[in-house]
Short mmCIF file of C-alpha atoms in Angstrom, two decimals:
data_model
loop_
_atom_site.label_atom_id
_atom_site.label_comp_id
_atom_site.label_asym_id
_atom_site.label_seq_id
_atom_site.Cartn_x
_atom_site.Cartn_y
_atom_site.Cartn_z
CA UNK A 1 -105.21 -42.16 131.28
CA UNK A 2 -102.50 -40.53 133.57
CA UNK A 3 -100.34 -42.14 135.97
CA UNK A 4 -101.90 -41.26 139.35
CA UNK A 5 -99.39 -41.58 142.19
CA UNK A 6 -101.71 -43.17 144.98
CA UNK A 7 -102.53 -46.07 142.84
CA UNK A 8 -98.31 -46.57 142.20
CA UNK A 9 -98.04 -46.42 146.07
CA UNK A 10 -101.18 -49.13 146.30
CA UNK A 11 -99.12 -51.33 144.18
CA UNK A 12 -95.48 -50.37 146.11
CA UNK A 13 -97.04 -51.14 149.71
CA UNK A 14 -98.11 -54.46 148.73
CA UNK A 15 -95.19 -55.85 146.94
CA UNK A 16 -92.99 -56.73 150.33
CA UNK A 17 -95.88 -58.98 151.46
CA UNK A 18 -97.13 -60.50 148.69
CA UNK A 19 -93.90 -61.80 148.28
CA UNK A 20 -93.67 -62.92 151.50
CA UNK A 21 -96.46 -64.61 151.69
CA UNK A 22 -95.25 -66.61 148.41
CA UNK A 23 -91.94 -67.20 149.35
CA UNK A 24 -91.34 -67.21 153.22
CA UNK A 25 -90.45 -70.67 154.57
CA UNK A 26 -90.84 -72.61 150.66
CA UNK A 27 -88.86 -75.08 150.29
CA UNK A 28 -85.54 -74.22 148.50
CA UNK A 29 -86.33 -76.08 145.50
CA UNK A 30 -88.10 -72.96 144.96
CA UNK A 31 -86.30 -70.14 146.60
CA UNK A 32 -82.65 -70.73 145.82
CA UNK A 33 -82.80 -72.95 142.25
CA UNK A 34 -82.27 -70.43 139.56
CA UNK A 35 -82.80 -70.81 135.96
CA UNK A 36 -79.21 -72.20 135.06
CA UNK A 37 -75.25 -70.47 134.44
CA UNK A 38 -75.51 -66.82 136.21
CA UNK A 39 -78.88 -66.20 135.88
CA UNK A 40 -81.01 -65.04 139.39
CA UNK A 41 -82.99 -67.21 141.65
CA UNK A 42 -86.20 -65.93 143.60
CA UNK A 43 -83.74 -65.45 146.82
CA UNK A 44 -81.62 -63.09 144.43
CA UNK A 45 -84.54 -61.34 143.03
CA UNK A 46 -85.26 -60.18 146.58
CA UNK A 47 -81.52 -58.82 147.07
CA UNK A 48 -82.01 -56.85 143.89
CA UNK A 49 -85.20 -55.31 145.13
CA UNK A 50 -83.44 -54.44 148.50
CA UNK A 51 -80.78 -52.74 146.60
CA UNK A 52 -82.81 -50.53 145.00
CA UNK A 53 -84.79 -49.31 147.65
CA UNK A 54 -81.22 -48.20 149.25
CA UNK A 55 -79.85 -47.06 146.12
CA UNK A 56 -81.98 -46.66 142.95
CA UNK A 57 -85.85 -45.33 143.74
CA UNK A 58 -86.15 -42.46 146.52
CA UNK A 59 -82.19 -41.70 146.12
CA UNK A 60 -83.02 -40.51 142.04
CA UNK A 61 -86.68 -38.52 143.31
CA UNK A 62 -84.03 -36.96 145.52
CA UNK A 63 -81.87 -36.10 142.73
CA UNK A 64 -84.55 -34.75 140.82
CA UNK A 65 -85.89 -32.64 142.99
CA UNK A 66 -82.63 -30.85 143.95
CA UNK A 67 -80.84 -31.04 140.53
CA UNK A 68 -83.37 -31.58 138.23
CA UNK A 69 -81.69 -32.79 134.52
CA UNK A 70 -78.50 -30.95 136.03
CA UNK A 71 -77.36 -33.91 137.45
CA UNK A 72 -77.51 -37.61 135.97
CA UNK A 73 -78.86 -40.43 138.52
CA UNK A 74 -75.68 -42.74 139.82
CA UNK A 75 -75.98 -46.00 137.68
CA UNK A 76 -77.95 -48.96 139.38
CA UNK A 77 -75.69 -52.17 140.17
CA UNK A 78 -77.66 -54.72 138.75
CA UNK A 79 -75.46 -57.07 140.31
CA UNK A 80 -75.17 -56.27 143.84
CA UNK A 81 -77.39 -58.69 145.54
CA UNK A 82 -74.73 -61.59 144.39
CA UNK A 83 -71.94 -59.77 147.21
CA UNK A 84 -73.99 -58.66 149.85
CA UNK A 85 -76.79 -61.39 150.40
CA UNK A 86 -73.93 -64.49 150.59
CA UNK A 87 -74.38 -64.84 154.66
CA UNK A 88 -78.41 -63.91 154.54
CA UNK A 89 -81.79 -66.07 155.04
CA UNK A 90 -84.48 -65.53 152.59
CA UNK A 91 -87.08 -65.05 155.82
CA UNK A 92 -83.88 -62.35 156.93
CA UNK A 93 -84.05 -60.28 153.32
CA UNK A 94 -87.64 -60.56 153.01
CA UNK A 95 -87.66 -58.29 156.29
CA UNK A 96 -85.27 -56.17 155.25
CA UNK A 97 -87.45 -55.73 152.30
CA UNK A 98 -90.32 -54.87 153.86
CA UNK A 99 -88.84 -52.76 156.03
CA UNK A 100 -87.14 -50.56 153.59
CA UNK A 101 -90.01 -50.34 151.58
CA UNK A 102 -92.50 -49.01 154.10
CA UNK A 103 -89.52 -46.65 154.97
CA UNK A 104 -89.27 -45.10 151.24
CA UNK A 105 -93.08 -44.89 150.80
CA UNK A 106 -93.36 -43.23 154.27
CA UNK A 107 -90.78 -40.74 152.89
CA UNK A 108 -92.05 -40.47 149.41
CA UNK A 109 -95.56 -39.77 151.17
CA UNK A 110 -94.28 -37.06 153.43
CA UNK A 111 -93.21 -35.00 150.05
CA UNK A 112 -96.75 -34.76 149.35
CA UNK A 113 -95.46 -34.36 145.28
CA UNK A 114 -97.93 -32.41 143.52
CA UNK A 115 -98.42 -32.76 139.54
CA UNK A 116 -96.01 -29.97 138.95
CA UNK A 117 -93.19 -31.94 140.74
CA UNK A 118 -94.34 -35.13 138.72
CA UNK A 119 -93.24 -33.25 135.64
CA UNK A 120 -89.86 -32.34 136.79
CA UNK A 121 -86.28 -33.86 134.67
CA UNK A 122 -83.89 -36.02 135.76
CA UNK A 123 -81.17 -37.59 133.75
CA UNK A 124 -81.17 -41.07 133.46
CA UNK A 125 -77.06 -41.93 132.47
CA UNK A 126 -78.03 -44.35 130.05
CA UNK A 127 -81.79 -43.56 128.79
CA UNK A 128 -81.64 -39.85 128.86
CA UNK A 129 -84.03 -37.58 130.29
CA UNK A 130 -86.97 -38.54 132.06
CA UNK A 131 -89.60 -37.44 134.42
CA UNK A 132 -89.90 -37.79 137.98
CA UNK A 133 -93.57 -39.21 137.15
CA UNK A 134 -91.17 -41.96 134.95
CA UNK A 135 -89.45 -42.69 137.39
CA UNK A 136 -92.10 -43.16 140.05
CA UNK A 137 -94.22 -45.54 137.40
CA UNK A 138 -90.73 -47.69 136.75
CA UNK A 139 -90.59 -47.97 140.41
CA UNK A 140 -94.10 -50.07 140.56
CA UNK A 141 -93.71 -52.14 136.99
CA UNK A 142 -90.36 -53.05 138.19
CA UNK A 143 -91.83 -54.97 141.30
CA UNK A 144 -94.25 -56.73 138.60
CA UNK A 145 -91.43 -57.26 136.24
CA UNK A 146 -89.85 -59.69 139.03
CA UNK A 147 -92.76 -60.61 140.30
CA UNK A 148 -93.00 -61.92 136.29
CA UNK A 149 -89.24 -63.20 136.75
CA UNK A 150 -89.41 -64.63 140.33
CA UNK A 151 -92.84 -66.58 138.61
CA UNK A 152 -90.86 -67.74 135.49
CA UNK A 153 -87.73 -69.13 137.46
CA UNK A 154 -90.26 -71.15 140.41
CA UNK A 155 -91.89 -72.57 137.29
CA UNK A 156 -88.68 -73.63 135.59
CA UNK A 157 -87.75 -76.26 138.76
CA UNK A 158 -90.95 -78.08 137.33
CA UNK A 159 -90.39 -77.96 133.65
CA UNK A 160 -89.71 -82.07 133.76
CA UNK A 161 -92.10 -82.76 136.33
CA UNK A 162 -95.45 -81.66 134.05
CA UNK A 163 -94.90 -83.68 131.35
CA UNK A 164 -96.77 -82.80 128.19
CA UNK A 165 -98.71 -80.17 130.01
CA UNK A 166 -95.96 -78.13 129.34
CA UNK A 167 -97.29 -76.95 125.95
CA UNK A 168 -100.20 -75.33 128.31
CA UNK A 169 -98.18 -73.38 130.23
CA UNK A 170 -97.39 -70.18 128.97
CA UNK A 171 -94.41 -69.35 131.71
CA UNK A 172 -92.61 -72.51 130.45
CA UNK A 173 -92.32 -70.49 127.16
CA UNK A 174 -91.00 -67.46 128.17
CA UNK A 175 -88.04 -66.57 126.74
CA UNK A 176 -86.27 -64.91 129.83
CA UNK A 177 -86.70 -61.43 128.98
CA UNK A 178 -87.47 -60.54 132.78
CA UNK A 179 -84.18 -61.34 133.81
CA UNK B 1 -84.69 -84.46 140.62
CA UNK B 2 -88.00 -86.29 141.59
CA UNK B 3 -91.34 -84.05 141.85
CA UNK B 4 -91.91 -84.16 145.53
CA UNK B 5 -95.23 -84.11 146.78
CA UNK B 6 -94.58 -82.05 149.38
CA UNK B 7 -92.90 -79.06 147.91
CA UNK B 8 -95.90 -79.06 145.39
CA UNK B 9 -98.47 -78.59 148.07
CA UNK B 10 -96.02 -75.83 150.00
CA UNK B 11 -96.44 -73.84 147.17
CA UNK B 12 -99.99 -74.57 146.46
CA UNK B 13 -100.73 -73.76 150.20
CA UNK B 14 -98.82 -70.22 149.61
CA UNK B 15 -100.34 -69.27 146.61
CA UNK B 16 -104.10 -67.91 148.22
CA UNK B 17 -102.30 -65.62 150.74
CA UNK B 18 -100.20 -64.19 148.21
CA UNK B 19 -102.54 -63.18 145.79
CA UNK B 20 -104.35 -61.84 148.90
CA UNK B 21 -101.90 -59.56 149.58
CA UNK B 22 -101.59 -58.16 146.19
CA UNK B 23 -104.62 -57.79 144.84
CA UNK B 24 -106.98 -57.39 148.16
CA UNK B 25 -108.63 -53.66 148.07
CA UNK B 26 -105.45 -52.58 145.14
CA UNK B 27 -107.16 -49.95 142.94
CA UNK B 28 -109.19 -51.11 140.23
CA UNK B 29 -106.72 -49.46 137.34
CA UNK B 30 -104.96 -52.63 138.21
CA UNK B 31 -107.23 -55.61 138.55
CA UNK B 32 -110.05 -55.00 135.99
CA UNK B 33 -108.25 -53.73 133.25
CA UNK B 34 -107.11 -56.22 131.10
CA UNK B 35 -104.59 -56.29 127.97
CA UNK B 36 -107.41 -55.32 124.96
CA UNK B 37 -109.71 -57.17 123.39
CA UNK B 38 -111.16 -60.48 125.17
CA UNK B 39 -107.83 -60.40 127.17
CA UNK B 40 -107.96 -61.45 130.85
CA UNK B 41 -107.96 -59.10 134.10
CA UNK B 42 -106.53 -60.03 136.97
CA UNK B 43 -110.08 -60.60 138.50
CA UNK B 44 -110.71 -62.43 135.86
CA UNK B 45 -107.31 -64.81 136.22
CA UNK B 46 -108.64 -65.32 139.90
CA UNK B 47 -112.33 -66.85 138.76
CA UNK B 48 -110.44 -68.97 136.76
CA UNK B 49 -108.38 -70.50 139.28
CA UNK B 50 -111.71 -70.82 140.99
CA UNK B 51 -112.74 -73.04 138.80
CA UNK B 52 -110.16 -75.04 138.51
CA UNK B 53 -110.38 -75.99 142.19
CA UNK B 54 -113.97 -76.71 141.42
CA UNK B 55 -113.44 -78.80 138.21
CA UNK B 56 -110.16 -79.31 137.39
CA UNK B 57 -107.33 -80.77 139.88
CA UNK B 58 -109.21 -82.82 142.78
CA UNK B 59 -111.99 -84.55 140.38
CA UNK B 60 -109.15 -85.56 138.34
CA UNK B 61 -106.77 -87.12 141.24
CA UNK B 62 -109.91 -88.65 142.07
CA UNK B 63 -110.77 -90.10 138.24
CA UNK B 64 -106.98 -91.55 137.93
CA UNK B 65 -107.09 -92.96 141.48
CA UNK B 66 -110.70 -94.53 140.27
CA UNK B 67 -110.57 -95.21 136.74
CA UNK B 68 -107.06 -95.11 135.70
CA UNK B 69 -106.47 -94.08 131.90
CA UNK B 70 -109.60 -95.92 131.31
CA UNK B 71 -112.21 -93.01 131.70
CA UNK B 72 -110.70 -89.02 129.98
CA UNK B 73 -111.10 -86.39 132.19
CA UNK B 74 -113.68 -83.99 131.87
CA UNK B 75 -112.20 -80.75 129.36
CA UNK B 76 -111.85 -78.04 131.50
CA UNK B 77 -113.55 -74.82 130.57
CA UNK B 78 -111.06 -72.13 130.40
CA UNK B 79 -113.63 -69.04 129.59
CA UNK B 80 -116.09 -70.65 132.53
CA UNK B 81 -115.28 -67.40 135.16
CA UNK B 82 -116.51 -64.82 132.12
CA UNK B 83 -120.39 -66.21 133.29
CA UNK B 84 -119.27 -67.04 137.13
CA UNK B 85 -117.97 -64.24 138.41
CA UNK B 86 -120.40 -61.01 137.09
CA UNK B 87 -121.53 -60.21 140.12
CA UNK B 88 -118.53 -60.78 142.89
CA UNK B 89 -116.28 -58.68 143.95
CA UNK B 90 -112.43 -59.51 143.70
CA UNK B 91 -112.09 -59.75 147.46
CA UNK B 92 -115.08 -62.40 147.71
CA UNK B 93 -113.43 -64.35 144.74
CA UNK B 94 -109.89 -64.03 146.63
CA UNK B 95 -111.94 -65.51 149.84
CA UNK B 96 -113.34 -67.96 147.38
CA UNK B 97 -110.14 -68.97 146.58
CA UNK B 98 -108.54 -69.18 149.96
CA UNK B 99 -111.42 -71.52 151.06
CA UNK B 100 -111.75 -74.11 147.87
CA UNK B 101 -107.82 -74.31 148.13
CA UNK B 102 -107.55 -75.23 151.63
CA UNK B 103 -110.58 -77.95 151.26
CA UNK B 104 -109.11 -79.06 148.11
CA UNK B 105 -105.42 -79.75 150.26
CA UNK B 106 -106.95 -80.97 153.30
CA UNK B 107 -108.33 -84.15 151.21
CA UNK B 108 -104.94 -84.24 148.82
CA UNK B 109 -103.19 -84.65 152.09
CA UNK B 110 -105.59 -87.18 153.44
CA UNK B 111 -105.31 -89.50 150.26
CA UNK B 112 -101.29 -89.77 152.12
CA UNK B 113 -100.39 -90.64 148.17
CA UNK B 114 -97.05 -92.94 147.79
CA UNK B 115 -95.15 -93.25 144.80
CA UNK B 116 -96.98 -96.28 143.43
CA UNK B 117 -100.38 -93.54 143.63
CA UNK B 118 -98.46 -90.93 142.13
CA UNK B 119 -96.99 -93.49 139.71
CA UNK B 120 -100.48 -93.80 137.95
CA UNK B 121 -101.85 -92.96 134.56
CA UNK B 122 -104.95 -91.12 133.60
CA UNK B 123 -105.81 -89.99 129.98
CA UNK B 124 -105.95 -86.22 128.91
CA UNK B 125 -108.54 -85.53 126.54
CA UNK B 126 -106.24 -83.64 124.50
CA UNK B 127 -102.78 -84.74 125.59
CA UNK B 128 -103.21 -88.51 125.76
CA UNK B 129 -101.71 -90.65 128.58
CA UNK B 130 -100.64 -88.45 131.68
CA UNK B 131 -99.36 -89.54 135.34
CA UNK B 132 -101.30 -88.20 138.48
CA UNK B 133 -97.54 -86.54 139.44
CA UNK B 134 -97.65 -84.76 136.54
CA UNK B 135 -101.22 -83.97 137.06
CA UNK B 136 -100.42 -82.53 140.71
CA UNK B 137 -96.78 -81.09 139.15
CA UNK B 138 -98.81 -79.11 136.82
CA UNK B 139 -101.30 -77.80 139.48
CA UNK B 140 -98.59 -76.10 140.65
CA UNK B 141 -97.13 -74.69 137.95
CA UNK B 142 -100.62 -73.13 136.11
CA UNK B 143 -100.49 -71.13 139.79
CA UNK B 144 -97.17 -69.78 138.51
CA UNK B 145 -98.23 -69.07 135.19
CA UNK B 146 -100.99 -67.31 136.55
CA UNK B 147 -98.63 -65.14 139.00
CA UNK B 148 -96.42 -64.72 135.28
CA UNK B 149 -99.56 -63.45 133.52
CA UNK B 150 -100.97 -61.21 136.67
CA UNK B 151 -97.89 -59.41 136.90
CA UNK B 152 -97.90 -58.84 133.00
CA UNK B 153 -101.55 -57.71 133.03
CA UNK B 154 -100.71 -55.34 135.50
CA UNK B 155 -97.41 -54.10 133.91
CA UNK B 156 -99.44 -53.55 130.79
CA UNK B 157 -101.65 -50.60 132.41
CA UNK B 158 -98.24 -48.78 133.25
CA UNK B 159 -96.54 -49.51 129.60
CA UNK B 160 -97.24 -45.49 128.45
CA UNK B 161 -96.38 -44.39 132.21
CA UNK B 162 -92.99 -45.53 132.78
CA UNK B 163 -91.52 -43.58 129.56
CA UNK B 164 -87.85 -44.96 127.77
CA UNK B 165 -88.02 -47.49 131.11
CA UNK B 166 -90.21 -49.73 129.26
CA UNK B 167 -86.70 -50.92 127.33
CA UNK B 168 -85.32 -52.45 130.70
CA UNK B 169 -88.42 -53.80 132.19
CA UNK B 170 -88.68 -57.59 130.55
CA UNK B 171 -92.61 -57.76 131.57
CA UNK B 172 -93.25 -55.16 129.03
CA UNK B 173 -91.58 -57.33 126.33
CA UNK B 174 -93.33 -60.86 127.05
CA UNK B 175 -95.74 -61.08 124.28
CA UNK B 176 -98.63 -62.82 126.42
CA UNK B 177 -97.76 -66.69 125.86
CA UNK B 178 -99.12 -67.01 129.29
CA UNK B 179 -103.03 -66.20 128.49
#
């Protein structure tokens, strides 16, 4: 198997509304609970994905391209969402979302990237080098690891609520490695 | 916190639509593969919820509204889809969904359950004496585990694609308690 790019973008245009369609207008015993201390609820999860479509994704394919390994990629704030989102609605940054999504794909479409260009280095600060093809495939699981997360933390508000069906539920065990 | 009926059948109402707009028409590199072996695909996670609209969640309210903990509930067959489902497509399963879901909340919300319904016991076959709360709690939360394990099924297809990312991305690291 090799990582095709039209199935990444499949899985990239869909993201924004799936989401949507799970979260918009919940109730916030879903959206805004969070799995205890500083850890992230589903409404910060969304922040984080708006943050990297303005800073992480398209702004390191750009990097590549021009600089190749020459240059390493800026370092992703993990923890932006917490400062920027305070005076948003969830229905407000799933919008934003969607909208900077479609913009990025539109954009990464337009390059019309070729396999040579899929095998081009960038430098990753902390990892190293990797491939624009890397990054590109990173840019997809990462939706499904929060989709994973945003699944876990939902499920958490209902821990004490199943009772002794929690031994069948195989989110209730997950350790919190999504996070 | 009390489990509120309402916020359980939100989310229950949601979940359809949102698989919908994941999975509807997504290449099939991401909904029939599955993680090895007799592993599950995320076509195959969809029968399943299938049947458990069919067999599972309603015909259980009903036996506990009916029978109390005097009669078990039926075991529910967790490999039923394998047989089901060989000759649909995911987006007549996804329809199938959408449909048994809404039929199965339109009479939920016409039973207009109060706290001395929700209050009552059935009997598991396996986990002894349950509440119908809990019962209609854990509806909600096998949707969620099912989201969890979708989104690590899919993940799994890009775990050689996304290079020294796989170290960051928690999804690659959950070790498939949610089968």
């Amino acid at each position: 198997m090799v990582h095709e790019l039209g199935n990444t973008i499949a899985l990239l245009a869909r993201t924004p509304a799936s989401l949507d369609a799970l979260l918009r207008d919940l109730p916030e015993t879903w959206t805004l609970r969070n799995e205890g201390d500083n850890s992230w609820s589903a409404f910060d999860v969304v922040g984080h994905l708006i943050h990297g479509e303005l800073t992480d994704w398209m702004p390191r394919t750009r990097l590549i391209l021009d600089f190749g390994d020459t240059r390493a990629f800026e370092p992703f704030d993990r923890m932006a969402q917490a400062s920027q989102n305070t005076n948003k609605t969830l229905p407000e940054l799933l919008d934003e979302f969607a909208r900077l999504r479609a913009q990025n794909l539109n954009e990464l479409r337009a390059l019309n990237l070729q396999d040579d260009d899929l095998a081009k280095r960038g430098r990753h600060p902390a990892l190293g080098v990797v491939t624009l093809s890397q990054l590109l495939a990173t840019w997809a699981a990462h939706d499904l690891t929060h989709l994973h997360q945003i699944s876990r933390v939902m499920a958490h508000q209902y821990r004490d609520f199943v009772g002794p069906w929690t031994a069948y539920l195989g989110v209730m065990h997950c350790d919190g490695h999504s996070s």
